[in-house]
Amino acid sequence: MAQQMTGARMVVQALKDQGVDVVFGYPGGAVLPIYDEIFQDQGIKHILVRHEQGAAHAAEGYARSTGKPGVVLVTSGPGATNAVTGITDALMDSIPMVVLSGQVPTFMIGSDAFQEADTVGITRPCSKHNWLVKETDALAQTIHQAFHVATSGRPGPVLVDIPKDVQFATGTYVGPTEARASHYQPKVKGDTEMITALVEALETAERPIFYTGGGVINSGTLASQLLREWVEATGFPITSTLMGLGAYPASGKNWLGMLGMHGLYEANMAMHGCDLMINIGARFDDRITGRIADFSPHSRKAHIDIDPSSINKVIRTDFPIVGDVAHVLEDALRIWKSRGRKVNKSALKKWWAQIEEWKQVRCLTYKNSDSVIKPQHALERLEALTRGHDRYICTDVGQHQMWAAQFLGFDAPNRWMTSGGLGTMGYGLPASIGVQVAHPDSLVINVAGDASFMMNLQEMGTARQYDLPVKQFILNNERLGMVRQWQELLHGERYSHSWSEALPDFVKLAEAFGAKGFMVSDPKDLDDAIMEMIEYDGPVIFDCLVEKHENCFPMIPSGEPHNNMLLGDASTKDAIGTKGAVLV
Amino acid sequence: MSPLNIEKGSSKHSAYDLRNPNAEVIETHTLAVVVDNEAGVLARVIGLFSGRGYNIESLTVAEVDHLGHRSRITIVTTGTPEVIEQIKAQLGRLVPVHKVQDLTTEGPSVERELALLKVSGTGDKRVEALRLADIFRANAVDSTLESFVFSIAGSPEKIDAFIELMRPLGLVETARTGVAALTRGAN
Ligand SMILES: Cc1cc2nc3c(=O)[nH]c(=O)nc-3n(C[C@H](O)[C@H](O)[C@H](O)COP(=O)(O)OP(=O)(O)OC[C@H]3O[C@@H](n4cnc5c(N)ncnc54)[C@H](O)[C@@H]3O)c2cc1C
Ligand SMILES: Cc1ncc(C[n+]2csc(CCOP(=O)(O)OP(=O)(O)O)c2C)c(N)n1
């Protein structure tokens, strides 16, 4: 199918041949030829964002909720630099993304030309790989290669920088099948001997735990299915990182909840006390390990990860298994079954009894109120009223994000979009737009903080333009809540610049954007307002005024071990059972 | 506070009992990295080292397979065994990297470096410089009445020693290529 065409045409053709149905972008001088092709070709849907950071986050939301790579198109210079935060976010969270950026013509590169930036240099450390294409003949090959790299092995963002003269010039197009095969072929199958060693350890383990992460989601739905099968069959407890929520259902009987800095007491205690830890697609992030020297000191540790550099990076592993989660789980299950499906039943019973005791601490307890909306309560109500829906949840970054992880339950993968590794405030709204584009008929909610929402609120315009009925559920504490909490706990309540002054009237703001606004401050009105929000067919800003100085617990203070958790209200045992206390 | 009362050290396999944070040795390793000879590949490798805080003691790079567009980067680096492992894994995940070889651990290897030294002086010092150069099998590749440029090839240690000897004899300037290394044997 070798054809002659312009570079700009090749871009559109390559995207179509890669099965891309939507591109998030923003035009400018250096990508005008590509935009001209998009104009003439109806095959690709283009979503015009309001800021290139929004394009990148929207592509992340699209990618995370579909398992397909997200595609971004930006112009040179400021277009590309604006996308950098989103690219870095995708790198940290292993999100497959292909960014196409325009560049000044090849003969002007290096001359400080108008809107010239060294995009490949700037994005080299924050992308999985990037290319500057200097010849039209190499363009199609490079774009196909870009998709291959973005989606193979540990997924991540890649960038293809395309000078304007390369877009104008004519060259030979190659399709994905004729494109040269890449030598980049990460290993997906795990080492059978090591998997067998893990299975052996699992058969006798007295206090085992599955610790799962974003890698299960990355691996695809089959990985989640196999994980569920293994967990049910072994009867082992399972916890997950923030990034892995939904791989095992929150309603599953072996679910301990999220672990880590703001994870559940039972999950963290079980991690600390286990004798066999089976890490599946998680990366021993510092929000998980706390003080390294005291991290789960008496366990043997297995680590299944497709990226060899994740293994032994932070925590030394006894059973290192490099491979794709689904492939490894398939082998592990087969081997375990063929050896007679053994587990140490009597020890497991004791282990569960211990876990039950930890659960009795009821670490998510908070004091509810009749007069102000507690953020936890708002989320419990949101959960109760939306659970049955075909629902996708995004978040921004801060306390609300952690409460969302604690109080919302995910029964399927790809339903939870959050910025974990980079922790990018302003992620949620554009991400929700990307999700809604991919799932036009689903209920897409962004649980936001007031400060985070302010960071990318211009994207309400995008939501309105494309009739994307995204629901922005703002837990408005008029504070940079998470920062304020740290200042309270670590800096003697010196609240240095951690409040949101001069917030806009969010209802009026919604109206100004042609969306619907709600403002709720009385707990009594909450349910009705949430129902109205769900039923409203269009974008919504829901301004939920909540308790201003609520703290998010449990919390493992930075650098502390797992068994040293601050429990807040739950630690005052008296608080449990008193009037208004809500147990979860 | 652990309610489990697990005895310390009850699992021999836990890495924590094996690792003594005070006894971490800093090792020097020579890595050979075969890469696609494409634009920016060196920046990628160097950026990895600076971005992640690894050390580069020496680095050489040149195309070794013209038809296949492959270059070989030889890096001498230092770090704890854990860090060296990470460096190798991080290099291995760069897309244009084909192979990472640790010549320090993968059996015996040979390391060679070339250096040029300008030594100026007259009289006894000049005679002594020439005599030492002879012992070290360094060649005078340029000479004037009051200077020599010596060319010396050999292991980095040999070159270090030669430089130290030349210092008091009027060493003016040194240029070193950095290390090139290969494993010994047929494969
Ligand atoms: C304010 C704030 C608070 C936070 N608090 C917490 C907290 O309390 N608890 C918590 O868990 N997190 C928390 N986080 C998130 C945290 O920073 C990390 O992002 C998160 O813990 C990392 O999740 P993960 O280990 O699952 O790794 P991910 O970042 O999802 O990485 C996935 C891993 O799986 C591997 N992988 C990818 N694809 C595959 C595949 N196909 N097969 C095998 N392996 C694969 C990758 O190589 C990588 O090692 C917080 C973030 C913020 C912003
Ligand atoms: C872009 C960016 N800047 C700064 C931070 C540091 N930060 C983390 S949480 C937070 C406060 C978030 O406030 P808000 O969005 O209102 O959420 P809340 O914590 O109040 O729920 C800040 C400033 C960040 N994560 N991202």
mmCIF file of C-alpha atoms in Angstrom, chain A residues 69-191:
data_model
loop_
_atom_site.group_PDB
_atom_site.id
_atom_site.type_symbol
_atom_site.label_atom_id
_atom_site.label_comp_id
_atom_site.label_asym_id
_atom_site.label_seq_id
_atom_site.Cartn_x
_atom_site.Cartn_y
_atom_site.Cartn_z
ATOM 1 C CA PRO A 69 -3.727 4.942 23.506
ATOM 2 C CA GLY A 70 -4.823 8.574 23.756
ATOM 3 C CA VAL A 71 -3.760 10.893 20.949
ATOM 4 C CA VAL A 72 -2.788 14.558 21.300
ATOM 5 C CA LEU A 73 -2.038 17.095 18.578
ATOM 6 C CA VAL A 74 -0.370 20.389 19.483
ATOM 7 C CA THR A 75 1.547 23.132 17.789
ATOM 8 C CA SER A 76 5.219 23.981 18.279
ATOM 9 C CA GLY A 77 6.674 26.064 21.104
ATOM 10 C CA PRO A 78 3.976 26.989 23.637
ATOM 11 C CA GLY A 79 1.644 24.275 22.374
ATOM 12 C CA ALA A 80 4.196 21.620 23.135
ATOM 13 C CA THR A 81 5.415 23.119 26.416
ATOM 14 C CA ASN A 82 1.824 23.419 27.661
ATOM 15 C CA ALA A 83 1.423 19.698 27.118
ATOM 16 C CA VAL A 84 4.484 18.819 29.170
ATOM 17 C CA THR A 85 2.661 18.422 32.499
ATOM 18 C CA GLY A 86 0.193 16.004 30.953
ATOM 19 C CA ILE A 87 2.974 14.050 29.267
ATOM 20 C CA THR A 88 4.856 13.760 32.556
ATOM 21 C CA ASP A 89 1.649 12.698 34.277
ATOM 22 C CA ALA A 90 1.171 9.923 31.731
ATOM 23 C CA LEU A 91 4.757 8.792 32.184
ATOM 24 C CA MET A 92 4.400 8.521 35.949
ATOM 25 C CA ASP A 93 1.114 6.619 35.712
ATOM 26 C CA SER A 94 2.085 4.403 32.746
ATOM 27 C CA ILE A 95 -0.632 5.716 30.437
ATOM 28 C CA PRO A 96 -0.276 4.987 26.710
ATOM 29 C CA MET A 97 -0.330 8.267 24.805
ATOM 30 C CA VAL A 98 0.894 9.507 21.434
ATOM 31 C CA VAL A 99 1.604 13.224 21.181
ATOM 32 C CA LEU A 100 2.110 14.770 17.765
ATOM 33 C CA SER A 101 3.667 18.220 17.878
ATOM 34 C CA GLY A 102 4.373 20.664 15.120
ATOM 35 C CA GLN A 103 7.870 22.076 14.784
ATOM 36 C CA VAL A 104 9.391 24.951 12.833
ATOM 37 C CA PRO A 105 10.668 23.874 9.400
ATOM 38 C CA THR A 106 13.861 21.810 9.453
ATOM 39 C CA PHE A 107 15.912 24.570 7.833
ATOM 40 C CA MET A 108 14.987 26.954 10.655
ATOM 41 C CA ILE A 109 15.626 24.620 13.577
ATOM 42 C CA GLY A 110 18.234 26.112 15.856
ATOM 43 C CA SER A 111 17.701 29.691 14.723
ATOM 44 C CA ASP A 112 15.369 30.707 17.562
ATOM 45 C CA ALA A 113 12.613 30.840 15.000
ATOM 46 C CA PHE A 114 9.134 32.029 15.917
ATOM 47 C CA GLN A 115 7.561 29.527 18.334
ATOM 48 C CA GLU A 116 10.591 27.293 18.208
ATOM 49 C CA ALA A 117 11.292 25.179 21.273
ATOM 50 C CA ASP A 118 13.520 22.155 21.604
ATOM 51 C CA THR A 119 10.471 19.975 22.117
ATOM 52 C CA VAL A 120 12.344 16.719 21.783
ATOM 53 C CA GLY A 121 14.916 17.962 24.286
ATOM 54 C CA ILE A 122 12.277 19.207 26.706
ATOM 55 C CA THR A 123 10.227 16.027 26.563
ATOM 56 C CA ARG A 124 13.099 13.541 26.467
ATOM 57 C CA PRO A 125 13.093 12.899 30.207
ATOM 58 C CA CYS A 126 9.306 13.015 30.541
ATOM 59 C CA SER A 127 8.329 10.734 27.683
ATOM 60 C CA LYS A 128 8.915 7.050 27.160
ATOM 61 C CA HIS A 129 10.521 7.915 23.848
ATOM 62 C CA ASN A 130 10.388 10.712 21.304
ATOM 63 C CA TRP A 131 11.379 11.430 17.732
ATOM 64 C CA LEU A 132 12.111 14.452 15.589
ATOM 65 C CA VAL A 133 11.134 13.493 12.043
ATOM 66 C CA LYS A 134 13.340 15.198 9.491
ATOM 67 C CA GLU A 135 12.160 13.473 6.318
ATOM 68 C CA THR A 136 8.672 12.891 5.068
ATOM 69 C CA ASP A 137 9.648 9.394 3.958
ATOM 70 C CA ALA A 138 10.322 8.465 7.586
ATOM 71 C CA LEU A 139 7.116 9.944 8.971
ATOM 72 C CA ALA A 140 4.640 7.091 8.598
ATOM 73 C CA GLN A 141 7.154 4.562 9.879
ATOM 74 C CA THR A 142 7.850 6.760 12.900
ATOM 75 C CA ILE A 143 4.190 7.244 13.772
ATOM 76 C CA HIS A 144 3.538 3.488 13.633
ATOM 77 C CA GLN A 145 6.626 2.923 15.739
ATOM 78 C CA ALA A 146 5.341 5.548 18.192
ATOM 79 C CA PHE A 147 2.093 3.624 18.691
ATOM 80 C CA HIS A 148 4.038 0.426 19.151
ATOM 81 C CA VAL A 149 6.299 1.914 21.815
ATOM 82 C CA ALA A 150 3.459 3.714 23.627
ATOM 83 C CA THR A 151 1.449 0.527 23.999
ATOM 84 C CA SER A 152 4.088 -2.214 24.388
ATOM 85 C CA GLY A 153 5.656 -3.305 27.631
ATOM 86 C CA ARG A 154 5.125 -0.707 30.301
ATOM 87 C CA PRO A 155 2.870 1.778 28.523
ATOM 88 C CA GLY A 156 3.751 5.450 28.431
ATOM 89 C CA PRO A 157 3.622 8.688 26.487
ATOM 90 C CA VAL A 158 5.650 9.167 23.313
ATOM 91 C CA LEU A 159 6.049 12.283 21.208
ATOM 92 C CA VAL A 160 6.621 12.746 17.500
ATOM 93 C CA ASP A 161 7.859 16.219 16.576
ATOM 94 C CA ILE A 162 7.018 17.069 12.958
ATOM 95 C CA PRO A 163 8.593 20.116 11.281
ATOM 96 C CA LYS A 164 6.261 22.066 9.053
ATOM 97 C CA ASP A 165 8.235 21.450 5.841
ATOM 98 C CA VAL A 166 8.015 17.710 6.500
ATOM 99 C CA GLN A 167 4.229 18.086 6.660
ATOM 100 C CA PHE A 168 4.127 19.900 3.336
ATOM 101 C CA ALA A 169 6.550 17.685 1.429
ATOM 102 C CA THR A 170 5.498 14.518 -0.368
ATOM 103 C CA GLY A 171 6.856 11.119 0.507
ATOM 104 C CA THR A 172 6.051 7.439 0.566
ATOM 105 C CA TYR A 173 3.440 6.229 3.019
ATOM 106 C CA VAL A 174 3.709 2.809 4.615
ATOM 107 C CA GLY A 175 0.877 1.195 6.536
ATOM 108 C CA PRO A 176 1.269 -0.407 9.969
ATOM 109 C CA THR A 177 1.782 -3.853 8.461
ATOM 110 C CA GLU A 178 4.505 -2.780 6.036
ATOM 111 C CA ALA A 179 6.283 -0.682 8.631
ATOM 112 C CA ARG A 180 9.637 -2.039 9.742
ATOM 113 C CA ALA A 181 9.278 -4.204 12.835
ATOM 114 C CA SER A 182 10.714 -2.632 15.932
ATOM 115 C CA HIS A 183 13.448 -4.313 17.922
ATOM 116 C CA TYR A 184 11.606 -2.999 20.969
ATOM 117 C CA GLN A 185 9.739 -6.135 22.080
ATOM 118 C CA PRO A 186 9.496 -6.307 25.878
ATOM 119 C CA LYS A 187 9.203 -9.743 27.350
ATOM 120 C CA VAL A 188 5.674 -10.646 28.398
ATOM 121 C CA LYS A 189 6.063 -14.227 29.567
ATOM 122 C CA GLY A 190 7.437 -14.784 33.039
ATOM 123 C CA ASP A 191 10.129 -17.253 33.968
#
